Amino acid sequence: MKAINLRAALAALLILLASPAFALTLDEAKAQGLVGEQSSGYLGIVTGSPNGEVKALVNDINTQRKALYIEKAKEAGVELKIMELRTGERLIKRAADGEYVRTPDGKWLKK
């Protein structure tokens, strides 16, 4: 009985340790059409029913972006909104063919 419990515990531990290796990357999420760039400068979720991994990825990336935008806006002496919009325009232009971008009117388009 102890051997079965030990095996189950080891299997659970291996699954937990291996999970980060399967984490979704931004490039993978874009290639799969799960997320896309928005004119606001932030990532958006394209799919109607995203899983927790997609939501976490978008939240993490957007948090990092906002911190960077705040820093860059201060350096440039402009409002945060201006930095977000300028960067959003650049990110949409740089989006690869096949990736989704969201227009200012809220529509997702495949580039």
Short mmCIF file of N, CA and C in Angstrom, two decimals:
data_model
loop_
_atom_site.label_atom_id
_atom_site.label_comp_id
_atom_site.label_asym_id
_atom_site.label_seq_id
_atom_site.Cartn_x
_atom_site.Cartn_y
_atom_site.Cartn_z
N MET A 1 0.82 -1.19 0.00
CA MET A 1 0.00 0.00 0.00
C MET A 1 0.87 1.25 0.00
N LYS A 2 1.95 1.24 0.80
CA LYS A 2 2.85 2.39 0.85
C LYS A 2 3.51 2.62 -0.51
N ALA A 3 3.83 1.54 -1.20
CA ALA A 3 4.48 1.66 -2.51
C ALA A 3 3.56 2.34 -3.51
N ILE A 4 2.28 2.04 -3.47
CA ILE A 4 1.31 2.66 -4.38
C ILE A 4 1.19 4.15 -4.07
N ASN A 5 1.10 4.49 -2.78
CA ASN A 5 1.00 5.90 -2.39
C ASN A 5 2.26 6.67 -2.77
N LEU A 6 3.40 6.04 -2.62
CA LEU A 6 4.65 6.68 -2.97
C LEU A 6 4.72 6.90 -4.48
N ARG A 7 4.31 5.90 -5.25
CA ARG A 7 4.29 6.05 -6.71
C ARG A 7 3.33 7.16 -7.14
N ALA A 8 2.17 7.22 -6.52
CA ALA A 8 1.19 8.25 -6.86
C ALA A 8 1.74 9.63 -6.51
N ALA A 9 2.39 9.73 -5.36
CA ALA A 9 2.97 11.01 -4.95
C ALA A 9 4.09 11.43 -5.91
N LEU A 10 4.92 10.48 -6.30
CA LEU A 10 6.01 10.78 -7.25
C LEU A 10 5.45 11.18 -8.61
N ALA A 11 4.41 10.51 -9.05
CA ALA A 11 3.80 10.84 -10.34
C ALA A 11 3.21 12.24 -10.30
N ALA A 12 2.55 12.58 -9.21
CA ALA A 12 1.97 13.92 -9.07
C ALA A 12 3.06 14.98 -9.05
N LEU A 13 4.15 14.69 -8.35
CA LEU A 13 5.28 15.63 -8.29
C LEU A 13 5.89 15.83 -9.66
N LEU A 14 6.06 14.77 -10.42
CA LEU A 14 6.62 14.89 -11.77
C LEU A 14 5.72 15.72 -12.68
N ILE A 15 4.43 15.55 -12.55
CA ILE A 15 3.48 16.33 -13.35
C ILE A 15 3.60 17.80 -13.00
N LEU A 16 3.67 18.10 -11.71
CA LEU A 16 3.79 19.50 -11.29
C LEU A 16 5.09 20.12 -11.77
N LEU A 17 6.16 19.38 -11.69
CA LEU A 17 7.46 19.90 -12.13
C LEU A 17 7.53 20.05 -13.64
N ALA A 18 6.84 19.19 -14.36
CA ALA A 18 6.88 19.24 -15.82
C ALA A 18 5.96 20.30 -16.40
N SER A 19 4.97 20.76 -15.65
CA SER A 19 3.99 21.71 -16.17
C SER A 19 4.60 22.97 -16.77
N PRO A 20 5.58 23.62 -16.14
CA PRO A 20 6.13 24.82 -16.74
C PRO A 20 6.74 24.58 -18.12
N ALA A 21 7.18 23.37 -18.38
CA ALA A 21 7.76 23.06 -19.68
C ALA A 21 6.71 23.14 -20.78
N PHE A 22 5.46 22.99 -20.42
CA PHE A 22 4.38 23.02 -21.40
C PHE A 22 3.70 24.38 -21.46
N ALA A 23 4.24 25.38 -20.77
CA ALA A 23 3.63 26.71 -20.74
C ALA A 23 3.56 27.29 -22.15
N LEU A 24 2.46 27.95 -22.40
CA LEU A 24 2.21 28.57 -23.69
C LEU A 24 3.06 29.83 -23.81
N THR A 25 3.73 29.99 -24.95
CA THR A 25 4.51 31.20 -25.19
C THR A 25 3.67 32.20 -25.98
N LEU A 26 4.12 33.44 -26.00
CA LEU A 26 3.41 34.47 -26.74
C LEU A 26 3.37 34.13 -28.23
N ASP A 27 4.50 33.71 -28.77
CA ASP A 27 4.55 33.36 -30.20
C ASP A 27 3.60 32.21 -30.53
N GLU A 28 3.53 31.21 -29.66
CA GLU A 28 2.62 30.08 -29.88
C GLU A 28 1.17 30.54 -29.83
N ALA A 29 0.86 31.39 -28.86
CA ALA A 29 -0.51 31.87 -28.71
C ALA A 29 -0.93 32.70 -29.92
N LYS A 30 0.00 33.50 -30.44
CA LYS A 30 -0.30 34.29 -31.64
C LYS A 30 -0.48 33.37 -32.85
N ALA A 31 0.42 32.41 -33.00
CA ALA A 31 0.36 31.49 -34.15
C ALA A 31 -0.92 30.66 -34.14
N GLN A 32 -1.42 30.35 -32.95
CA GLN A 32 -2.65 29.56 -32.82
C GLN A 32 -3.91 30.42 -32.91
N GLY A 33 -3.74 31.73 -33.05
CA GLY A 33 -4.89 32.62 -33.17
C GLY A 33 -5.63 32.83 -31.86
N LEU A 34 -4.95 32.62 -30.75
CA LEU A 34 -5.58 32.79 -29.44
C LEU A 34 -5.53 34.23 -28.96
N VAL A 35 -4.45 34.93 -29.29
CA VAL A 35 -4.26 36.32 -28.87
C VAL A 35 -3.81 37.16 -30.05
N GLY A 36 -3.98 38.45 -29.90
CA GLY A 36 -3.54 39.35 -30.95
C GLY A 36 -3.23 40.73 -30.40
N GLU A 37 -2.63 41.55 -31.24
CA GLU A 37 -2.27 42.90 -30.85
C GLU A 37 -3.46 43.84 -31.04
N GLN A 38 -3.52 44.84 -30.16
CA GLN A 38 -4.59 45.82 -30.22
C GLN A 38 -4.00 47.22 -30.39
N SER A 39 -4.78 48.14 -30.90
CA SER A 39 -4.31 49.51 -31.09
C SER A 39 -4.02 50.20 -29.76
N SER A 40 -4.49 49.64 -28.68
CA SER A 40 -4.24 50.19 -27.34
C SER A 40 -2.83 49.92 -26.84
N GLY A 41 -2.08 49.06 -27.57
CA GLY A 41 -0.73 48.70 -27.14
C GLY A 41 -0.69 47.45 -26.29
N TYR A 42 -1.83 46.86 -26.06
CA TYR A 42 -1.89 45.67 -25.20
C TYR A 42 -2.42 44.47 -25.99
N LEU A 43 -2.07 43.29 -25.50
CA LEU A 43 -2.57 42.06 -26.09
C LEU A 43 -4.04 41.90 -25.78
N GLY A 44 -4.74 41.27 -26.69
CA GLY A 44 -6.13 40.94 -26.46
C GLY A 44 -6.36 39.47 -26.72
N ILE A 45 -7.41 38.94 -26.16
CA ILE A 45 -7.78 37.54 -26.35
C ILE A 45 -8.76 37.47 -27.51
N VAL A 46 -8.39 36.70 -28.52
CA VAL A 46 -9.19 36.58 -29.73
C VAL A 46 -10.33 35.59 -29.54
N THR A 47 -10.06 34.49 -28.88
CA THR A 47 -11.04 33.42 -28.72
C THR A 47 -12.11 33.81 -27.70
N GLY A 48 -13.29 33.31 -27.91
CA GLY A 48 -14.40 33.62 -27.02
C GLY A 48 -14.35 32.93 -25.67
N SER A 49 -13.68 31.80 -25.61
CA SER A 49 -13.60 31.06 -24.35
C SER A 49 -12.16 30.62 -24.07
N PRO A 50 -11.32 31.57 -23.66
CA PRO A 50 -9.91 31.24 -23.41
C PRO A 50 -9.74 30.42 -22.14
N ASN A 51 -8.71 29.60 -22.13
CA ASN A 51 -8.42 28.84 -20.91
C ASN A 51 -7.58 29.71 -19.96
N GLY A 52 -7.35 29.20 -18.79
CA GLY A 52 -6.61 29.94 -17.77
C GLY A 52 -5.20 30.27 -18.20
N GLU A 53 -4.59 29.41 -18.97
CA GLU A 53 -3.21 29.63 -19.43
C GLU A 53 -3.14 30.84 -20.36
N VAL A 54 -4.12 30.97 -21.24
CA VAL A 54 -4.16 32.11 -22.17
C VAL A 54 -4.41 33.39 -21.38
N LYS A 55 -5.35 33.36 -20.45
CA LYS A 55 -5.65 34.53 -19.63
C LYS A 55 -4.42 34.96 -18.83
N ALA A 56 -3.74 34.01 -18.23
CA ALA A 56 -2.55 34.32 -17.44
C ALA A 56 -1.45 34.92 -18.32
N LEU A 57 -1.27 34.37 -19.50
CA LEU A 57 -0.26 34.88 -20.43
C LEU A 57 -0.56 36.34 -20.78
N VAL A 58 -1.79 36.61 -21.16
CA VAL A 58 -2.19 37.98 -21.55
C VAL A 58 -2.03 38.93 -20.38
N ASN A 59 -2.47 38.53 -19.20
CA ASN A 59 -2.34 39.39 -18.03
C ASN A 59 -0.88 39.68 -17.70
N ASP A 60 -0.04 38.67 -17.78
CA ASP A 60 1.38 38.83 -17.48
C ASP A 60 2.05 39.78 -18.49
N ILE A 61 1.82 39.53 -19.77
CA ILE A 61 2.42 40.37 -20.81
C ILE A 61 1.93 41.81 -20.68
N ASN A 62 0.63 41.98 -20.48
CA ASN A 62 0.08 43.34 -20.39
C ASN A 62 0.58 44.09 -19.15
N THR A 63 0.78 43.39 -18.06
CA THR A 63 1.34 44.01 -16.86
C THR A 63 2.76 44.49 -17.13
N GLN A 64 3.55 43.65 -17.80
CA GLN A 64 4.92 44.04 -18.14
C GLN A 64 4.93 45.22 -19.11
N ARG A 65 4.04 45.17 -20.09
CA ARG A 65 3.97 46.26 -21.06
C ARG A 65 3.61 47.58 -20.39
N LYS A 66 2.62 47.54 -19.50
CA LYS A 66 2.19 48.78 -18.86
C LYS A 66 3.34 49.39 -18.06
N ALA A 67 4.08 48.58 -17.34
CA ALA A 67 5.22 49.09 -16.58
C ALA A 67 6.23 49.75 -17.51
N LEU A 68 6.50 49.13 -18.64
CA LEU A 68 7.43 49.68 -19.61
C LEU A 68 6.88 50.96 -20.22
N TYR A 69 5.60 50.98 -20.56
CA TYR A 69 4.98 52.18 -21.14
C TYR A 69 5.04 53.36 -20.18
N ILE A 70 4.81 53.10 -18.91
CA ILE A 70 4.87 54.17 -17.90
C ILE A 70 6.28 54.76 -17.86
N GLU A 71 7.27 53.87 -17.84
CA GLU A 71 8.67 54.31 -17.81
C GLU A 71 9.02 55.12 -19.06
N LYS A 72 8.66 54.59 -20.22
CA LYS A 72 8.98 55.26 -21.48
C LYS A 72 8.23 56.59 -21.63
N ALA A 73 7.00 56.64 -21.16
CA ALA A 73 6.22 57.88 -21.23
C ALA A 73 6.86 58.97 -20.38
N LYS A 74 7.33 58.60 -19.20
CA LYS A 74 8.02 59.57 -18.34
C LYS A 74 9.28 60.08 -19.01
N GLU A 75 10.06 59.16 -19.59
CA GLU A 75 11.30 59.55 -20.27
C GLU A 75 11.03 60.49 -21.44
N ALA A 76 9.95 60.24 -22.17
CA ALA A 76 9.63 61.04 -23.35
C ALA A 76 8.83 62.30 -23.00
N GLY A 77 8.35 62.38 -21.77
CA GLY A 77 7.57 63.53 -21.35
C GLY A 77 6.18 63.58 -21.98
N VAL A 78 5.59 62.41 -22.20
CA VAL A 78 4.25 62.34 -22.78
C VAL A 78 3.33 61.57 -21.83
N GLU A 79 2.04 61.69 -22.07
CA GLU A 79 1.07 60.95 -21.27
C GLU A 79 1.15 59.46 -21.60
N LEU A 80 0.78 58.64 -20.62
CA LEU A 80 0.78 57.19 -20.80
C LEU A 80 -0.06 56.79 -22.02
N LYS A 81 -1.22 57.38 -22.18
CA LYS A 81 -2.13 57.04 -23.28
C LYS A 81 -1.45 57.22 -24.64
N ILE A 82 -0.65 58.27 -24.77
CA ILE A 82 0.07 58.53 -26.03
C ILE A 82 1.06 57.41 -26.29
N MET A 83 1.80 57.00 -25.27
CA MET A 83 2.79 55.92 -25.42
C MET A 83 2.09 54.61 -25.78
N GLU A 84 0.97 54.33 -25.15
CA GLU A 84 0.23 53.11 -25.45
C GLU A 84 -0.23 53.09 -26.91
N LEU A 85 -0.80 54.18 -27.36
CA LEU A 85 -1.31 54.24 -28.73
C LEU A 85 -0.20 54.17 -29.78
N ARG A 86 0.88 54.88 -29.54
CA ARG A 86 2.01 54.84 -30.49
C ARG A 86 2.58 53.43 -30.59
N THR A 87 2.74 52.80 -29.44
CA THR A 87 3.28 51.44 -29.44
C THR A 87 2.30 50.47 -30.07
N GLY A 88 1.01 50.66 -29.79
CA GLY A 88 -0.01 49.80 -30.39
C GLY A 88 0.03 49.85 -31.91
N GLU A 89 0.20 51.04 -32.46
CA GLU A 89 0.31 51.18 -33.91
C GLU A 89 1.50 50.40 -34.45
N ARG A 90 2.64 50.51 -33.76
CA ARG A 90 3.85 49.80 -34.20
C ARG A 90 3.69 48.29 -34.10
N LEU A 91 3.09 47.83 -33.01
CA LEU A 91 2.90 46.38 -32.83
C LEU A 91 1.97 45.80 -33.88
N ILE A 92 0.95 46.55 -34.25
CA ILE A 92 0.03 46.08 -35.29
C ILE A 92 0.75 46.02 -36.63
N LYS A 93 1.56 47.01 -36.93
CA LYS A 93 2.31 47.01 -38.19
C LYS A 93 3.30 45.85 -38.26
N ARG A 94 3.89 45.51 -37.10
CA ARG A 94 4.89 44.44 -37.05
C ARG A 94 4.29 43.04 -36.97
N ALA A 95 3.02 42.94 -36.74
CA ALA A 95 2.39 41.62 -36.62
C ALA A 95 2.62 40.82 -37.89
N ALA A 96 2.94 39.56 -37.71
CA ALA A 96 3.25 38.68 -38.84
C ALA A 96 1.98 38.28 -39.59
N ASP A 97 2.15 37.90 -40.82
CA ASP A 97 1.03 37.39 -41.60
C ASP A 97 0.42 36.20 -40.87
N GLY A 98 -0.89 36.17 -40.82
CA GLY A 98 -1.59 35.08 -40.14
C GLY A 98 -1.92 35.38 -38.69
N GLU A 99 -1.33 36.43 -38.12
CA GLU A 99 -1.64 36.80 -36.75
C GLU A 99 -2.84 37.76 -36.73
N TYR A 100 -3.51 37.79 -35.59
CA TYR A 100 -4.68 38.64 -35.46
C TYR A 100 -4.30 40.01 -34.88
N VAL A 101 -4.98 41.04 -35.40
CA VAL A 101 -4.86 42.39 -34.88
C VAL A 101 -6.27 42.93 -34.70
N ARG A 102 -6.42 43.78 -33.71
CA ARG A 102 -7.74 44.35 -33.42
C ARG A 102 -7.76 45.81 -33.84
N THR A 103 -8.71 46.14 -34.63
CA THR A 103 -8.83 47.51 -35.13
C THR A 103 -9.43 48.40 -34.03
N PRO A 104 -9.28 49.70 -34.16
CA PRO A 104 -9.84 50.60 -33.13
C PRO A 104 -11.36 50.44 -32.94
N ASP A 105 -12.06 49.95 -33.96
CA ASP A 105 -13.50 49.75 -33.82
C ASP A 105 -13.85 48.40 -33.17
N GLY A 106 -12.83 47.64 -32.76
CA GLY A 106 -13.06 46.41 -31.99
C GLY A 106 -13.11 45.13 -32.79
N LYS A 107 -12.87 45.17 -34.07
CA LYS A 107 -12.93 43.96 -34.90
C LYS A 107 -11.56 43.29 -34.97
N TRP A 108 -11.57 41.95 -34.87
CA TRP A 108 -10.34 41.18 -35.03
C TRP A 108 -10.16 40.85 -36.48
N LEU A 109 -8.99 41.14 -37.02
CA LEU A 109 -8.66 40.84 -38.40
C LEU A 109 -7.42 39.98 -38.46
N LYS A 110 -7.43 39.00 -39.36
CA LYS A 110 -6.24 38.18 -39.57
C LYS A 110 -5.37 38.88 -40.60
N LYS A 111 -4.15 39.14 -40.23
CA LYS A 111 -3.25 39.86 -41.12
C LYS A 111 -2.76 39.00 -42.25
#
